[in-house]
Amino acid sequence: MSPIPWDQPATLIDLDGKAPLIATVRDCATHFAMFKPFAKEQARVLLTQPVHREGRKTRTWLLEPAEIEQLAQRLKDEG
């Protein structure tokens, strides 16, 4: 996955119907890190700019839970 700027606007949504979080990628990753495992499985991030994924011909607007987890880990590693 291409690096995503922390200040890019994004929306954290879940498939369980809770209200979305409209914020930055950083805020979405921070909130995701606090979720319980069930909530993490239901979470998705809708980006305002699509990103390239390795092995895919087209860019994507939606991040899956494993990709959001990578962002949360990157945020933790950066301190």
mmCIF file with all atom_site columns, C-alpha atoms in Angstrom:
data_model
loop_
_atom_site.group_PDB
_atom_site.id
_atom_site.type_symbol
_atom_site.label_atom_id
_atom_site.label_alt_id
_atom_site.label_comp_id
_atom_site.label_asym_id
_atom_site.label_entity_id
_atom_site.label_seq_id
_atom_site.pdbx_PDB_ins_code
_atom_site.Cartn_x
_atom_site.Cartn_y
_atom_site.Cartn_z
_atom_site.occupancy
_atom_site.B_iso_or_equiv
_atom_site.pdbx_formal_charge
_atom_site.auth_seq_id
_atom_site.auth_comp_id
_atom_site.auth_asym_id
_atom_site.auth_atom_id
_atom_site.pdbx_PDB_model_num
ATOM 1  C CA . MET A 1 1  ? 0.000   0.000  0.000   1.00 0.00 ? 1  MET A CA 1
ATOM 2  C CA . SER A 1 2  ? 1.268   3.482  -0.814  1.00 0.00 ? 2  SER A CA 1
ATOM 3  C CA . PRO A 1 3  ? 2.049   5.732  2.162   1.00 0.00 ? 3  PRO A CA 1
ATOM 4  C CA . ILE A 1 4  ? -0.992  7.765  3.109   1.00 0.00 ? 4  ILE A CA 1
ATOM 5  C CA . PRO A 1 5  ? -0.468  11.268 4.525   1.00 0.00 ? 5  PRO A CA 1
ATOM 6  C CA . TRP A 1 6  ? -1.648  11.555 8.126   1.00 0.00 ? 6  TRP A CA 1
ATOM 7  C CA . ASP A 1 7  ? -3.502  14.795 7.403   1.00 0.00 ? 7  ASP A CA 1
ATOM 8  C CA . GLN A 1 8  ? -5.557  13.421 4.491   1.00 0.00 ? 8  GLN A CA 1
ATOM 9  C CA . PRO A 1 9  ? -9.297  13.708 5.213   1.00 0.00 ? 9  PRO A CA 1
ATOM 10 C CA . ALA A 1 10 ? -10.953 10.317 5.692   1.00 0.00 ? 10 ALA A CA 1
ATOM 11 C CA . THR A 1 11 ? -14.028 8.656  7.157   1.00 0.00 ? 11 THR A CA 1
ATOM 12 C CA . LEU A 1 12 ? -13.896 5.738  9.587   1.00 0.00 ? 12 LEU A CA 1
ATOM 13 C CA . ILE A 1 13 ? -17.017 3.614  9.156   1.00 0.00 ? 13 ILE A CA 1
ATOM 14 C CA . ASP A 1 14 ? -18.168 0.296  10.500  1.00 0.00 ? 14 ASP A CA 1
ATOM 15 C CA . LEU A 1 15 ? -20.491 -2.303 9.086   1.00 0.00 ? 15 LEU A CA 1
ATOM 16 C CA . ASP A 1 16 ? -22.497 -2.376 12.322  1.00 0.00 ? 16 ASP A CA 1
ATOM 17 C CA . GLY A 1 17 ? -24.236 0.933  11.635  1.00 0.00 ? 17 GLY A CA 1
ATOM 18 C CA . LYS A 1 18 ? -22.587 3.227  14.189  1.00 0.00 ? 18 LYS A CA 1
ATOM 19 C CA . ALA A 1 19 ? -22.042 6.877  13.321  1.00 0.00 ? 19 ALA A CA 1
ATOM 20 C CA . PRO A 1 20 ? -18.955 7.451  11.152  1.00 0.00 ? 20 PRO A CA 1
ATOM 21 C CA . LEU A 1 21 ? -15.928 9.461  12.243  1.00 0.00 ? 21 LEU A CA 1
ATOM 22 C CA . ILE A 1 22 ? -15.093 12.145 9.695   1.00 0.00 ? 22 ILE A CA 1
ATOM 23 C CA . ALA A 1 23 ? -11.548 13.266 10.445  1.00 0.00 ? 23 ALA A CA 1
ATOM 24 C CA . THR A 1 24 ? -7.963  12.771 9.259   1.00 0.00 ? 24 THR A CA 1
ATOM 25 C CA . VAL A 1 25 ? -6.255  9.455  8.563   1.00 0.00 ? 25 VAL A CA 1
ATOM 26 C CA . ARG A 1 26 ? -4.312  9.951  11.822  1.00 0.00 ? 26 ARG A CA 1
ATOM 27 C CA . ASP A 1 27 ? -7.516  10.359 13.844  1.00 0.00 ? 27 ASP A CA 1
ATOM 28 C CA . CYS A 1 28 ? -9.108  7.355  12.140  1.00 0.00 ? 28 CYS A CA 1
ATOM 29 C CA . ALA A 1 29 ? -6.057  5.187  12.931  1.00 0.00 ? 29 ALA A CA 1
ATOM 30 C CA . THR A 1 30 ? -6.049  6.427  16.542  1.00 0.00 ? 30 THR A CA 1
ATOM 31 C CA . HIS A 1 31 ? -9.718  5.572  17.016  1.00 0.00 ? 31 HIS A CA 1
ATOM 32 C CA . PHE A 1 32 ? -9.302  2.213  15.287  1.00 0.00 ? 32 PHE A CA 1
ATOM 33 C CA . ALA A 1 33 ? -6.482  1.291  17.698  1.00 0.00 ? 33 ALA A CA 1
ATOM 34 C CA . MET A 1 34 ? -8.909  1.681  20.626  1.00 0.00 ? 34 MET A CA 1
ATOM 35 C CA . PHE A 1 35 ? -11.557 -0.614 19.128  1.00 0.00 ? 35 PHE A CA 1
ATOM 36 C CA . LYS A 1 36 ? -12.252 -4.078 20.491  1.00 0.00 ? 36 LYS A CA 1
ATOM 37 C CA . PRO A 1 37 ? -11.477 -6.970 18.107  1.00 0.00 ? 37 PRO A CA 1
ATOM 38 C CA . PHE A 1 38 ? -15.088 -7.334 16.931  1.00 0.00 ? 38 PHE A CA 1
ATOM 39 C CA . ALA A 1 39 ? -15.309 -3.636 16.100  1.00 0.00 ? 39 ALA A CA 1
ATOM 40 C CA . LYS A 1 40 ? -11.967 -3.765 14.264  1.00 0.00 ? 40 LYS A CA 1
ATOM 41 C CA . GLU A 1 41 ? -13.313 -6.539 12.031  1.00 0.00 ? 41 GLU A CA 1
ATOM 42 C CA . GLN A 1 42 ? -16.247 -4.293 11.094  1.00 0.00 ? 42 GLN A CA 1
ATOM 43 C CA . ALA A 1 43 ? -14.223 -1.114 10.456  1.00 0.00 ? 43 ALA A CA 1
ATOM 44 C CA . ARG A 1 44 ? -13.362 0.417  7.105   1.00 0.00 ? 44 ARG A CA 1
ATOM 45 C CA . VAL A 1 45 ? -11.738 3.729  6.159   1.00 0.00 ? 45 VAL A CA 1
ATOM 46 C CA . LEU A 1 46 ? -13.043 5.674  3.190   1.00 0.00 ? 46 LEU A CA 1
ATOM 47 C CA . LEU A 1 47 ? -10.298 7.879  1.750   1.00 0.00 ? 47 LEU A CA 1
ATOM 48 C CA . THR A 1 48 ? -10.626 11.172 -0.114  1.00 0.00 ? 48 THR A CA 1
ATOM 49 C CA . GLN A 1 49 ? -7.750  10.191 -2.421  1.00 0.00 ? 49 GLN A CA 1
ATOM 50 C CA . PRO A 1 50 ? -7.336  6.621  -3.673  1.00 0.00 ? 50 PRO A CA 1
ATOM 51 C CA . VAL A 1 51 ? -4.137  4.670  -2.966  1.00 0.00 ? 51 VAL A CA 1
ATOM 52 C CA . HIS A 1 52 ? -2.268  2.054  -4.957  1.00 0.00 ? 52 HIS A CA 1
ATOM 53 C CA . ARG A 1 53 ? -2.253  -1.485 -3.603  1.00 0.00 ? 53 ARG A CA 1
ATOM 54 C CA . GLU A 1 54 ? 0.407   -3.977 -4.549  1.00 0.00 ? 54 GLU A CA 1
ATOM 55 C CA . GLY A 1 55 ? -0.917  -6.635 -6.902  1.00 0.00 ? 55 GLY A CA 1
ATOM 56 C CA . ARG A 1 56 ? -3.883  -4.560 -8.092  1.00 0.00 ? 56 ARG A CA 1
ATOM 57 C CA . LYS A 1 57 ? -4.212  -2.682 -11.348 1.00 0.00 ? 57 LYS A CA 1
ATOM 58 C CA . THR A 1 58 ? -6.443  0.041  -9.946  1.00 0.00 ? 58 THR A CA 1
ATOM 59 C CA . ARG A 1 59 ? -6.226  2.285  -6.916  1.00 0.00 ? 59 ARG A CA 1
ATOM 60 C CA . THR A 1 60 ? -8.726  1.962  -4.097  1.00 0.00 ? 60 THR A CA 1
ATOM 61 C CA . TRP A 1 61 ? -10.759 4.351  -1.956  1.00 0.00 ? 61 TRP A CA 1
ATOM 62 C CA . LEU A 1 62 ? -11.500 1.867  0.827   1.00 0.00 ? 62 LEU A CA 1
ATOM 63 C CA . LEU A 1 63 ? -9.126  0.400  3.409   1.00 0.00 ? 63 LEU A CA 1
ATOM 64 C CA . GLU A 1 64 ? -9.830  -2.979 4.965   1.00 0.00 ? 64 GLU A CA 1
ATOM 65 C CA . PRO A 1 65 ? -9.223  -3.791 8.679   1.00 0.00 ? 65 PRO A CA 1
ATOM 66 C CA . ALA A 1 66 ? -5.734  -5.276 8.100   1.00 0.00 ? 66 ALA A CA 1
ATOM 67 C CA . GLU A 1 67 ? -4.679  -2.109 6.270   1.00 0.00 ? 67 GLU A CA 1
ATOM 68 C CA . ILE A 1 68 ? -6.084  0.131  9.002   1.00 0.00 ? 68 ILE A CA 1
ATOM 69 C CA . GLU A 1 69 ? -4.175  -2.000 11.520  1.00 0.00 ? 69 GLU A CA 1
ATOM 70 C CA . GLN A 1 70 ? -0.981  -1.260 9.567   1.00 0.00 ? 70 GLN A CA 1
ATOM 71 C CA . LEU A 1 71 ? -1.724  2.462  9.837   1.00 0.00 ? 71 LEU A CA 1
ATOM 72 C CA . ALA A 1 72 ? -2.359  2.142  13.580  1.00 0.00 ? 72 ALA A CA 1
ATOM 73 C CA . GLN A 1 73 ? 0.936   0.280  13.975  1.00 0.00 ? 73 GLN A CA 1
ATOM 74 C CA . ARG A 1 74 ? 2.758   2.922  11.885  1.00 0.00 ? 74 ARG A CA 1
ATOM 75 C CA . LEU A 1 75 ? 1.296   5.618  14.132  1.00 0.00 ? 75 LEU A CA 1
ATOM 76 C CA . LYS A 1 76 ? 2.449   3.721  17.230  1.00 0.00 ? 76 LYS A CA 1
ATOM 77 C CA . ASP A 1 77 ? 5.939   3.206  15.782  1.00 0.00 ? 77 ASP A CA 1
ATOM 78 C CA . GLU A 1 78 ? 6.267   6.895  14.932  1.00 0.00 ? 78 GLU A CA 1
ATOM 79 C CA . GLY A 1 79 ? 5.291   7.801  18.492  1.00 0.00 ? 79 GLY A CA 1
#
